[in-house]
PDB file of C-alpha atoms and ligand atoms in Angstrom:
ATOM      1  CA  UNK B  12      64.299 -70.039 -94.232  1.00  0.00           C
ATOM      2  CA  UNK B  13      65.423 -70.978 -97.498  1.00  0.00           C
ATOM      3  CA  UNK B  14      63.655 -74.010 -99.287  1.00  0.00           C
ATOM      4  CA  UNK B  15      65.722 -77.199-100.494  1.00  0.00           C
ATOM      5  CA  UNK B  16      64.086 -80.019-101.724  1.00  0.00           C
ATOM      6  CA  UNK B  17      61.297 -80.612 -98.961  1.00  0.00           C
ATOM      7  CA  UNK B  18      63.448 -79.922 -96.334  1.00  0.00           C
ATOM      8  CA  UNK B  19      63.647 -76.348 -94.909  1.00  0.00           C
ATOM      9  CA  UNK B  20      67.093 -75.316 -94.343  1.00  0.00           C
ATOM     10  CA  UNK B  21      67.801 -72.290 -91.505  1.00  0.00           C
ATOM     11  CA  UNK B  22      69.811 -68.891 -93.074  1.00  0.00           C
ATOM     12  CA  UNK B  23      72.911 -69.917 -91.763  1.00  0.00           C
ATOM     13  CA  UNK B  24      74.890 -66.549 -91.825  1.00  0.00           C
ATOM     14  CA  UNK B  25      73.557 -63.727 -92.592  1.00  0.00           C
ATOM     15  CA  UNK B  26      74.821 -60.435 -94.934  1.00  0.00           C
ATOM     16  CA  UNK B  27      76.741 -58.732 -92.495  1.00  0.00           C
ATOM     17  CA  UNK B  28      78.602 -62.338 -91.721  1.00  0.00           C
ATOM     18  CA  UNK B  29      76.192 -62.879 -88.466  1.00  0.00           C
ATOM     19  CA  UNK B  30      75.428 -66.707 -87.292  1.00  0.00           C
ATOM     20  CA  UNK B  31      71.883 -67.849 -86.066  1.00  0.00           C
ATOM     21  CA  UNK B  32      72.542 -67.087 -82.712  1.00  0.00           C
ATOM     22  CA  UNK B  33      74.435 -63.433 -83.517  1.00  0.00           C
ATOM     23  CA  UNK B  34      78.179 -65.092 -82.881  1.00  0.00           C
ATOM     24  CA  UNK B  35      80.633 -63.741 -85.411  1.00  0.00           C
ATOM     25  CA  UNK B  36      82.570 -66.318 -87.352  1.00  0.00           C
ATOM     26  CA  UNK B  37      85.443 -66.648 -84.726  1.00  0.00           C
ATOM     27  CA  UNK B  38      83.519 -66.085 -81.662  1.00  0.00           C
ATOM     28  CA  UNK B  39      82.855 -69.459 -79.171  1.00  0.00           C
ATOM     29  CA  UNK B  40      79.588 -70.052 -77.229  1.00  0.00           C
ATOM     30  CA  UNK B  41      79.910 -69.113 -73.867  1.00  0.00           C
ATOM     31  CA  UNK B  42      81.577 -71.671 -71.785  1.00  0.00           C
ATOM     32  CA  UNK B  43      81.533 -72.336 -68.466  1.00  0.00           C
ATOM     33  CA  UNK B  44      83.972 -75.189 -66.272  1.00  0.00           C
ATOM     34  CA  UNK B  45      83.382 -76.814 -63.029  1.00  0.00           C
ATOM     35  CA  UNK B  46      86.339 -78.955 -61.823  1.00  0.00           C
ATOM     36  CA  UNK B  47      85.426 -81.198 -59.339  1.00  0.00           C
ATOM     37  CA  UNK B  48      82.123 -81.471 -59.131  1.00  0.00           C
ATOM     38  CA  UNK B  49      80.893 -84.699 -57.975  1.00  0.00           C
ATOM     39  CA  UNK B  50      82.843 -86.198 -54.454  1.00  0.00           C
ATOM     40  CA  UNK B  51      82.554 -89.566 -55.425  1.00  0.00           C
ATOM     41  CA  UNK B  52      84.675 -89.559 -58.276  1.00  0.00           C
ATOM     42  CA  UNK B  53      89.055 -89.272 -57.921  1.00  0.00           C
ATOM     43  CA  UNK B  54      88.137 -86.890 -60.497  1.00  0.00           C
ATOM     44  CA  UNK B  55      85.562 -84.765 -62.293  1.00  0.00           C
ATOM     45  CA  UNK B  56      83.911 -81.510 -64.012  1.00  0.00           C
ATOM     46  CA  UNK B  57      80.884 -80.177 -65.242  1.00  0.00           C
ATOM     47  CA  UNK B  58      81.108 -78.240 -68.608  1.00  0.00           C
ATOM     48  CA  UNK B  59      78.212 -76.249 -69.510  1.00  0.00           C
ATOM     49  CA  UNK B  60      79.408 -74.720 -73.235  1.00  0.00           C
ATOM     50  CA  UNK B  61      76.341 -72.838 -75.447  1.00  0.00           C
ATOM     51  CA  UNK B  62      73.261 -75.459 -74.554  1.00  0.00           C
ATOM     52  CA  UNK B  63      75.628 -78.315 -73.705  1.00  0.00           C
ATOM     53  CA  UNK B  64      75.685 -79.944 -70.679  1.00  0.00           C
ATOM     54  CA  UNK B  65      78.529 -82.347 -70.012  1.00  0.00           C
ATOM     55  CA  UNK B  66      79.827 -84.164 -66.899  1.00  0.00           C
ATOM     56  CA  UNK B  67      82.726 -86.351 -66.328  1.00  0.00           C
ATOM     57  CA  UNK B  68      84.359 -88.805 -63.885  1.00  0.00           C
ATOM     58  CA  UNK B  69      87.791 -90.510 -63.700  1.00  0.00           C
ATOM     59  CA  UNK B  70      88.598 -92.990 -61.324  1.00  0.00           C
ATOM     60  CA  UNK B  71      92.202 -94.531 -61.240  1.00  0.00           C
ATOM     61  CA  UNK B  72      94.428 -95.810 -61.577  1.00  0.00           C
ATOM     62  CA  UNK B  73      93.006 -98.831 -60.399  1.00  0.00           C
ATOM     63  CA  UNK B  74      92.306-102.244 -61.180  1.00  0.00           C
ATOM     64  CA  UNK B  75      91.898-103.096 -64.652  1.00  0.00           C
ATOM     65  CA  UNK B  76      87.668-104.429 -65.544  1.00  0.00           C
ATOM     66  CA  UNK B  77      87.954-106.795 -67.649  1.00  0.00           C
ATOM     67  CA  UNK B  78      91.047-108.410 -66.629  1.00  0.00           C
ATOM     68  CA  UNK B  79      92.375-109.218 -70.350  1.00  0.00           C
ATOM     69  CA  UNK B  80      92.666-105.275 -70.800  1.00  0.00           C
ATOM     70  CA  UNK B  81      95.537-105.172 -68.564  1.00  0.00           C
ATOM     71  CA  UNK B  82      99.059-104.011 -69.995  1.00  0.00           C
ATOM     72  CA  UNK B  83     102.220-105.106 -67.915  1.00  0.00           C
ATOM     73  CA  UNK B  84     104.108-101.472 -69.158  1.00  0.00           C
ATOM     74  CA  UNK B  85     101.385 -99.090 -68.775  1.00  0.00           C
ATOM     75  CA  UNK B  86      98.028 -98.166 -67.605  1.00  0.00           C
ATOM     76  CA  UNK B  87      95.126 -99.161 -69.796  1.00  0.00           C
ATOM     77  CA  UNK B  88      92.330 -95.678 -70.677  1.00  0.00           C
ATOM     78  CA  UNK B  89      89.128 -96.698 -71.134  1.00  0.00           C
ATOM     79  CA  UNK B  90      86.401 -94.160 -72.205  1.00  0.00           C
ATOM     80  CA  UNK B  91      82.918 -94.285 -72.020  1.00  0.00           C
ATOM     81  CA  UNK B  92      81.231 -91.781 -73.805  1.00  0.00           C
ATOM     82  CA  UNK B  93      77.127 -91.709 -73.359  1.00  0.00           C
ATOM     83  CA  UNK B  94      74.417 -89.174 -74.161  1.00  0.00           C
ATOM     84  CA  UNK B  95      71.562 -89.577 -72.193  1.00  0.00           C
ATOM     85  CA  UNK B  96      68.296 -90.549 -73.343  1.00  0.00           C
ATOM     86  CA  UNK B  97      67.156 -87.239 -72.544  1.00  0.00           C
ATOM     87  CA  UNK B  98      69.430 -84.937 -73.615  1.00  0.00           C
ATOM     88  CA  UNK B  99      68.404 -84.555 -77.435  1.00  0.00           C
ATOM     89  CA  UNK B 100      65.038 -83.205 -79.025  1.00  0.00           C
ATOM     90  CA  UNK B 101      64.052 -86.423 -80.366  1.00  0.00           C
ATOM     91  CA  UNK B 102      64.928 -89.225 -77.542  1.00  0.00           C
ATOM     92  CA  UNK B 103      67.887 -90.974 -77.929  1.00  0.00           C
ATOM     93  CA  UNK B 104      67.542 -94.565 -77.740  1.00  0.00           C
ATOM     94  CA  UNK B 105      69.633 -95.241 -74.448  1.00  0.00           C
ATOM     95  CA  UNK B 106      72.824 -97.304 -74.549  1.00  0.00           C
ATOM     96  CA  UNK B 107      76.074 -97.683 -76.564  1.00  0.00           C
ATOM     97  CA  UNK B 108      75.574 -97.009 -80.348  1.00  0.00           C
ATOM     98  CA  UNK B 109      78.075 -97.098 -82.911  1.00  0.00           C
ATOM     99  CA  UNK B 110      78.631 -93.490 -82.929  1.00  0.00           C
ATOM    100  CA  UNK B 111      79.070 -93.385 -78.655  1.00  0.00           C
ATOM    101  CA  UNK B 112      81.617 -96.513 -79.348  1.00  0.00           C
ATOM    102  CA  UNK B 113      83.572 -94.261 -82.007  1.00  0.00           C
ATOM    103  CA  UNK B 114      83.182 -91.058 -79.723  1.00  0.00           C
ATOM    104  CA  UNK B 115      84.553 -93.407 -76.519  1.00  0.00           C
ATOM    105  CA  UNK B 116      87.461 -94.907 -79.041  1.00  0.00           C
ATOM    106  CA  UNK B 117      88.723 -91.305 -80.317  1.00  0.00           C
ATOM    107  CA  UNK B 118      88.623 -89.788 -76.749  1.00  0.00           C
ATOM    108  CA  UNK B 119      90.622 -92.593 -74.827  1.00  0.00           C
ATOM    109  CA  UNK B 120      93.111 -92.566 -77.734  1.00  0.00           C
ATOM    110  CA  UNK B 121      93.603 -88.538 -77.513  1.00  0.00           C
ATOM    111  CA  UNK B 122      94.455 -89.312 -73.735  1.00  0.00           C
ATOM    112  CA  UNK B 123      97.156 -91.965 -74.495  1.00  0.00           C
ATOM    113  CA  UNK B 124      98.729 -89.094 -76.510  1.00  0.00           C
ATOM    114  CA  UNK B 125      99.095 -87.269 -73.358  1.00  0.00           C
ATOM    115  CA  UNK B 126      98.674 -89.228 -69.925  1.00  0.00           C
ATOM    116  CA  UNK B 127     101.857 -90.472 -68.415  1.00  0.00           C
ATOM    117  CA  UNK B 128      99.965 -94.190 -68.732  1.00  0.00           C
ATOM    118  CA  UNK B 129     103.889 -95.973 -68.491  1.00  0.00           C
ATOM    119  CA  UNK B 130     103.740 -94.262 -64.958  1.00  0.00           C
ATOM    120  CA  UNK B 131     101.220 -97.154 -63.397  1.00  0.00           C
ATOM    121  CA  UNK B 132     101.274-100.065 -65.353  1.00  0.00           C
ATOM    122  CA  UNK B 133      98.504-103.069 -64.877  1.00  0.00           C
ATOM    123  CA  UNK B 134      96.224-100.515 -63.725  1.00  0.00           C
ATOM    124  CA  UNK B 135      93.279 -98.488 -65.507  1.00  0.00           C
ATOM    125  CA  UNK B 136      92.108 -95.225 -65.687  1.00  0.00           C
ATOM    126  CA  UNK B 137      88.477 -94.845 -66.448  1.00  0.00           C
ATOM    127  CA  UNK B 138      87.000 -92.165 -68.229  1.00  0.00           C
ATOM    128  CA  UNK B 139      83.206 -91.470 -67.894  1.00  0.00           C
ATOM    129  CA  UNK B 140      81.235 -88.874 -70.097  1.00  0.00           C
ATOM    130  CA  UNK B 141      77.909 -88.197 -69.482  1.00  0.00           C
ATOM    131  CA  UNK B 142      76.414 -86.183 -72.061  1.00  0.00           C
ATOM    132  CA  UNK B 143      73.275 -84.747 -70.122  1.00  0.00           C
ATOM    133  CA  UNK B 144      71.805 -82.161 -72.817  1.00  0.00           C
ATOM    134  CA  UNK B 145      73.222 -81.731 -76.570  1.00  0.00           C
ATOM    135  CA  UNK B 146      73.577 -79.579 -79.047  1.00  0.00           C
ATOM    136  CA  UNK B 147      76.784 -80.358 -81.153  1.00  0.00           C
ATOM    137  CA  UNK B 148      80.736 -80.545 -80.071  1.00  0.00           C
ATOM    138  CA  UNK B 149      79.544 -83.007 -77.128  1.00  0.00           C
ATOM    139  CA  UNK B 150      82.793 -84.782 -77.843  1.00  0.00           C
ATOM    140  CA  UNK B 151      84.719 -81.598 -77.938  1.00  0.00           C
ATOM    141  CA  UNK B 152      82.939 -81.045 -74.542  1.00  0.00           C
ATOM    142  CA  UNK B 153      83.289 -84.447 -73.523  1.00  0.00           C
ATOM    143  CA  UNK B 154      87.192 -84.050 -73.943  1.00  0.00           C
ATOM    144  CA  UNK B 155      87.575 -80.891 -72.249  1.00  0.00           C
ATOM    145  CA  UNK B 156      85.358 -82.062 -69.410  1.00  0.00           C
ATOM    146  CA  UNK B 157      87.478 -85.732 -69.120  1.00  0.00           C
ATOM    147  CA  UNK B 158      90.593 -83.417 -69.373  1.00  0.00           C
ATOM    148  CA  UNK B 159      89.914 -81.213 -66.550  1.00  0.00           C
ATOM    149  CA  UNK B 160      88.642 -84.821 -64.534  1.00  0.00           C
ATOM    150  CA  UNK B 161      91.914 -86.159 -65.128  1.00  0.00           C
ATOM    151  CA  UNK B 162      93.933 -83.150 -63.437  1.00  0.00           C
ATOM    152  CA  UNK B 163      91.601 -82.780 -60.454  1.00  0.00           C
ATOM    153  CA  UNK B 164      92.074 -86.543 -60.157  1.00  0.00           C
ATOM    154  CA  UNK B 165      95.671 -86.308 -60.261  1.00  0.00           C
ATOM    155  CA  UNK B 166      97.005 -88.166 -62.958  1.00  0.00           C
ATOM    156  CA  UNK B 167     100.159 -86.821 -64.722  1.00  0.00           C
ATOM    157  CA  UNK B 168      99.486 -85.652 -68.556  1.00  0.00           C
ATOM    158  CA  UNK B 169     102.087 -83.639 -70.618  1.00  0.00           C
ATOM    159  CA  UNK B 170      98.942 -80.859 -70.837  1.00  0.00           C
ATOM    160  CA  UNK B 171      95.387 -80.542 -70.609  1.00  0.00           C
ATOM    161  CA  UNK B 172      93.601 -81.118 -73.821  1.00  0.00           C
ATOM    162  CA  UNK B 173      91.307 -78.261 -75.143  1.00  0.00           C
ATOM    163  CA  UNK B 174      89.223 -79.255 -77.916  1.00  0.00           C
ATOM    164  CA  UNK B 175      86.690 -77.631 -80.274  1.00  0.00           C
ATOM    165  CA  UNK B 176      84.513 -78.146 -83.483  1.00  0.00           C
ATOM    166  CA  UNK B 177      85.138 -76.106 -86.939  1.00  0.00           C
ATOM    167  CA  UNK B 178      83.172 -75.847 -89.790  1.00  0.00           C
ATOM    168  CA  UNK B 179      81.880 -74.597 -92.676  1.00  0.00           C
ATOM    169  CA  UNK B 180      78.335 -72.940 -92.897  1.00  0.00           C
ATOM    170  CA  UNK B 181      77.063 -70.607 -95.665  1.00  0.00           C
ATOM    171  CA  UNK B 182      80.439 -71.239 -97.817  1.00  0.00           C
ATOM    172  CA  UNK B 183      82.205 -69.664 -94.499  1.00  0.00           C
ATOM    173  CA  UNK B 184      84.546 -71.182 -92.049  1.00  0.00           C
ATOM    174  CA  UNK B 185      83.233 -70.474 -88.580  1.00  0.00           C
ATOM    175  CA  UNK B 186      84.273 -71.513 -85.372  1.00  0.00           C
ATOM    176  CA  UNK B 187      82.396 -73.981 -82.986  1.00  0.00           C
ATOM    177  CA  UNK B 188      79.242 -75.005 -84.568  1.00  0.00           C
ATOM    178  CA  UNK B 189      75.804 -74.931 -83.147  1.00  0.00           C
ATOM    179  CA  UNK B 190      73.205 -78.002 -83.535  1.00  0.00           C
ATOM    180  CA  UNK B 191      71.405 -76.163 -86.894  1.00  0.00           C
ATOM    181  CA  UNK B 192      74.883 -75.115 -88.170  1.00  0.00           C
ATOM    182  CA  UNK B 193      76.228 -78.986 -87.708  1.00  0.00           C
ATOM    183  CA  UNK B 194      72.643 -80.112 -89.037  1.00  0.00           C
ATOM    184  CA  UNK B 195      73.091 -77.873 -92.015  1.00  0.00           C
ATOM    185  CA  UNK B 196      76.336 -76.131 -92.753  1.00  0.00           C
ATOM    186  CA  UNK B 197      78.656 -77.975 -95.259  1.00  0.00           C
ATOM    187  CA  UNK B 198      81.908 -79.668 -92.993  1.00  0.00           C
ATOM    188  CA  UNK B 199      81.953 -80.130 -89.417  1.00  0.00           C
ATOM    189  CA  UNK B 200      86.176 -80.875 -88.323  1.00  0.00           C
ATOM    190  CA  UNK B 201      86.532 -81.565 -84.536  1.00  0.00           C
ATOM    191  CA  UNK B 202      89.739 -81.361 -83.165  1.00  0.00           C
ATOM    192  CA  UNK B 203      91.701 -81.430 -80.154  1.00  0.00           C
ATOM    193  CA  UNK B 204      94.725 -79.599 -79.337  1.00  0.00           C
ATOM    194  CA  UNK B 205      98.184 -80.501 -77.003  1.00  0.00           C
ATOM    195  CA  UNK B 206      98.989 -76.754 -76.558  1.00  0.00           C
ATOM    196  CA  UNK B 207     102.421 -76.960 -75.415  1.00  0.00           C
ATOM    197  CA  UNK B 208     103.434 -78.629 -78.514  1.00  0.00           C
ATOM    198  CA  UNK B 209     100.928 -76.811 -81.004  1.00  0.00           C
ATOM    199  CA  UNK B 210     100.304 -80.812 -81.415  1.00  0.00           C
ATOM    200  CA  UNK B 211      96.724 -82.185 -82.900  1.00  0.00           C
ATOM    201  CA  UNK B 212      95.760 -85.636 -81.294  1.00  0.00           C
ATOM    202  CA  UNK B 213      92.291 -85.929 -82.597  1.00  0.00           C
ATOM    203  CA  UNK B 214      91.066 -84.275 -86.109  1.00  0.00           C
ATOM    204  CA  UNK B 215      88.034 -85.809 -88.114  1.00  0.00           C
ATOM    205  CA  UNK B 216      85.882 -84.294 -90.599  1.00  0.00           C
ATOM    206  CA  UNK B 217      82.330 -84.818 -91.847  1.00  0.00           C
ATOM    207  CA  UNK B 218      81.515 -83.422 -95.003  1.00  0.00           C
ATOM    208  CA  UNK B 219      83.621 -81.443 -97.874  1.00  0.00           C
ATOM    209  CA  UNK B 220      85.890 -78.640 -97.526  1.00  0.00           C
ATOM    210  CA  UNK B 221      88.599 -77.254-100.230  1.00  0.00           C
ATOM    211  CA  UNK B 222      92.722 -77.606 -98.986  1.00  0.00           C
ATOM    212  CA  UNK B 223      92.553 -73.772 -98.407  1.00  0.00           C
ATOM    213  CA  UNK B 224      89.472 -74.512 -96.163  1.00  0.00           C
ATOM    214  CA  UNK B 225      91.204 -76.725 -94.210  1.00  0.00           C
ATOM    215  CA  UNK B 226      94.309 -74.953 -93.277  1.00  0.00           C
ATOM    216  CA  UNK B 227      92.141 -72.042 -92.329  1.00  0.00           C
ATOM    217  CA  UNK B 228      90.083 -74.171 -90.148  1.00  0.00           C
ATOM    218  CA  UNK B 229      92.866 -75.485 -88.349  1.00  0.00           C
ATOM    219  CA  UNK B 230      94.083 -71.850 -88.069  1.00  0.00           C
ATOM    220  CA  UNK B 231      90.664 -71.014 -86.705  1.00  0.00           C
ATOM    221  CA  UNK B 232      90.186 -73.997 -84.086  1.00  0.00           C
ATOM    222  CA  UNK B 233      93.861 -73.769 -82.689  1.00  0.00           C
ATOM    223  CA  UNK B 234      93.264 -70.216 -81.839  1.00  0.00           C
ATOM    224  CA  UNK B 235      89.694 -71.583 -79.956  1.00  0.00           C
ATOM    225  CA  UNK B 236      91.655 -74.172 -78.296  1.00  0.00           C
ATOM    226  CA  UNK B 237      93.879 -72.382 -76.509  1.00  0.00           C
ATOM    227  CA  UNK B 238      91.055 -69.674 -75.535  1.00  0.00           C
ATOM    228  CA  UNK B 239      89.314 -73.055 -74.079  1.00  0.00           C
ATOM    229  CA  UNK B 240      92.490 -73.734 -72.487  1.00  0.00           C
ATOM    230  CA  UNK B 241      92.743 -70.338 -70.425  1.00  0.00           C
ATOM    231  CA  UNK B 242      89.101 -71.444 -69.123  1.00  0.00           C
ATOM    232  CA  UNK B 243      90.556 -75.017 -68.088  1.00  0.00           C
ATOM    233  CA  UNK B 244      92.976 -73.632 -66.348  1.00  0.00           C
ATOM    234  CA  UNK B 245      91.048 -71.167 -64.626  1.00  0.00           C
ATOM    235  CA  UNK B 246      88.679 -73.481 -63.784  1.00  0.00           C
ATOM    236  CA  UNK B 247      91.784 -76.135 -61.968  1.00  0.00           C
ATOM    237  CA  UNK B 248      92.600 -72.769 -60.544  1.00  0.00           C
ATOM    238  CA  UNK B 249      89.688 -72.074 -58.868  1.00  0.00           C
ATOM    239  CA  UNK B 250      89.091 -75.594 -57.664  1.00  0.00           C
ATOM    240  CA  UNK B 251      92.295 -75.792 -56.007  1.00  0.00           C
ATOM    241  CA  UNK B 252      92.537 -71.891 -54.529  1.00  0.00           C
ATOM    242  CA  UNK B 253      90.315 -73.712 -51.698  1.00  0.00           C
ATOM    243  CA  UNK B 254      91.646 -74.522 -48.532  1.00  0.00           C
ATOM    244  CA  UNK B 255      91.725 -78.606 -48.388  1.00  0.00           C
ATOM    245  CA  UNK B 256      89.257 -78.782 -45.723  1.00  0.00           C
ATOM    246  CA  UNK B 257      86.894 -77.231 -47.860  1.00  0.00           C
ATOM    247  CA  UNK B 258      87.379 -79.496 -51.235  1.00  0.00           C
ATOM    248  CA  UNK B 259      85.227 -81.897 -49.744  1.00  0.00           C
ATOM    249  CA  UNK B 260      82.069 -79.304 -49.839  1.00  0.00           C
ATOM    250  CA  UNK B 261      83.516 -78.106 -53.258  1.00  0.00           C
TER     251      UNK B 261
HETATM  252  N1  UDP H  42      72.502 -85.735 -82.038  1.00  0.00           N
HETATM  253  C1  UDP H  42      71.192 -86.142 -81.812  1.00  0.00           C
HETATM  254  N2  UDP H  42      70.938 -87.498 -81.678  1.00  0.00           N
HETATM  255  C2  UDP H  42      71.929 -88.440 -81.747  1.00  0.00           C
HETATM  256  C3  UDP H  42      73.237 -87.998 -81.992  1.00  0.00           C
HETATM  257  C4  UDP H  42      73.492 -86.648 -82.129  1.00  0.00           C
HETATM  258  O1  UDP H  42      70.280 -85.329 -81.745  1.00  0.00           O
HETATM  259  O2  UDP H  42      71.651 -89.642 -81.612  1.00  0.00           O
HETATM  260  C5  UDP H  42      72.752 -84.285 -82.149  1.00  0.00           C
HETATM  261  C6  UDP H  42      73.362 -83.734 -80.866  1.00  0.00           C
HETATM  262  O3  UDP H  42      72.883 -82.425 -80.611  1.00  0.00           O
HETATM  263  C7  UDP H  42      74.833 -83.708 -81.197  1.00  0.00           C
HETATM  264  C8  UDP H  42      74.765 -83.267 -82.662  1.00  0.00           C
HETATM  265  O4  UDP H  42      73.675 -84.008 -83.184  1.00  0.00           O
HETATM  266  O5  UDP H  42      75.543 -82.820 -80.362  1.00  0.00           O
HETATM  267  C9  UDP H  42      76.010 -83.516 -83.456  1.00  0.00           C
HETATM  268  O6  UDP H  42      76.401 -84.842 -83.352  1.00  0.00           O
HETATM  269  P1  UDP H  42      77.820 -85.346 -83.849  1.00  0.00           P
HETATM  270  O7  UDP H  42      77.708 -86.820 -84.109  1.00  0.00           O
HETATM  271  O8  UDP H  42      78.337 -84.456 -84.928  1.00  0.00           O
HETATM  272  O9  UDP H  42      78.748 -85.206 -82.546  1.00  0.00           O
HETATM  273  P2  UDP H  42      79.111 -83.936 -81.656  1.00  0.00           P
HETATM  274  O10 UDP H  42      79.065 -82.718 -82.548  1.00  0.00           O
HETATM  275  O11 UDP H  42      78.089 -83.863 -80.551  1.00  0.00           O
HETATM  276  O12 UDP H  42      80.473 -84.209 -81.144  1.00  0.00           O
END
């Protein structure tokens, strides 16, 4: 532990280039998808990815709550992002903060990049993320659970949407921070990825990072996108390998 000011700040990478929890800079936390994995939802999966725990339901299209929402040309994607009470060392004070509003706002809007929404118009589909146990990237989970959701619910998208956090710990870019290393490395840049086209439809940064930083994060999280999008597609794969009858009991 090294000492700053009166707050003790974790060795974030170590001599040899070692994180906290051994990764190497450009190594992921184990991830592991579920598609499907609640029957009453037209859609869901369960992403489990390092300590996170992340569900998600889409149901849709359907009718459009509230009414005013509804578009005449397209379908309207509303996103509710939520991290339970429970699901953070300190309790979370339950119900929609500023930051679950934001988190909700960038998600649905990633989605709009890639849903065929002009496909069923005056209709909505909803987007549900539970966050059920956290420990940074819960919106990069969040995204790649609501992704997978939306295929096993059907809906037509250009591509699935693999997401992931970069950032910079120890003056090093590394890839997909943990809780200590978003708590006290010096940038955290989540971003989400439209592999087909090499496209970016959500980026945002917290903290400082030089341009040559940048571009090498990018680098960095592109690359763990489209590892995450192997294990999306694996995961659809798996789901739907099943004989009908049995999708049910899935
Ligand atoms: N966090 C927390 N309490 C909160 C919000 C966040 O403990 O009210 C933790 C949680 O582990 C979360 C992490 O801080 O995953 C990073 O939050 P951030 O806002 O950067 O979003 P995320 O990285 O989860 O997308």
């Amino acid at each position: 532990m090294g000492n700053v000011g009166a707050k003790e700040v974790p060795v974030l990478l170590s001599p040899d280039g070692r994180r906290i929890d051994g990764r190497k800079l450009d190594e992921l936390r184990e991830i592991r998808i579920r598609a499907g994995a609640l029957h009453q939802a037209d859609g869901s999966a369960f992403v489990e990815w390092g300590a996170n725990k992340v569900m998600a339901a889409v149901y849709g299209p359907r009718e459009v709550h509230p009414r005013h929402l509804q578009q005449n040309d397209k379908a309207v994607i509303q996103c509710r992002y939520n991290m339970a009470a429970f699901s953070v060392d300190e309790r979370k004070r339950p119900g929609l903060d500023r930051r679950s509003q934001e988190i909700s706002k960038v998600i649905a809007e990633a989605f709009e990049s890639v849903v065929f929404a002009e496909e069923y118009p005056r209709t909505s589909i909803d987007i549900y993320i539970e966050v059920l146990q956290a420990n940074a990237g819960t919106r990069c989970a969040g995204l790649v659970a609501a992704s997978v959701a939306l295929a096993d619910a059907g809906i037509p998208m250009v591509d699935l949407l693999p997401a992931v956090a970069v950032g910079k710990i120890g003056g090093a870019i590394a890839l997909d921070l943990k809780k200590e290393e978003d708590n006290f490395g010096e940038a955290d840049l989540p971003m989400a990825l439209v592999p087909q086209s090499g496209r970016l439809v959500l980026l945002q940064m917290e903290g400082h990072m030089t341009e040559a930083e940048l571009a090498e994060s990018l680098d960095l999280g592109v690359k763990g996108c489209r590892d995450i999008y192997e294990k999306m597609k694996q995961a659809l794969r798996e789901r739907y390998a099943l004989r009908p009858s049995d999708r049910g009991a899935a």
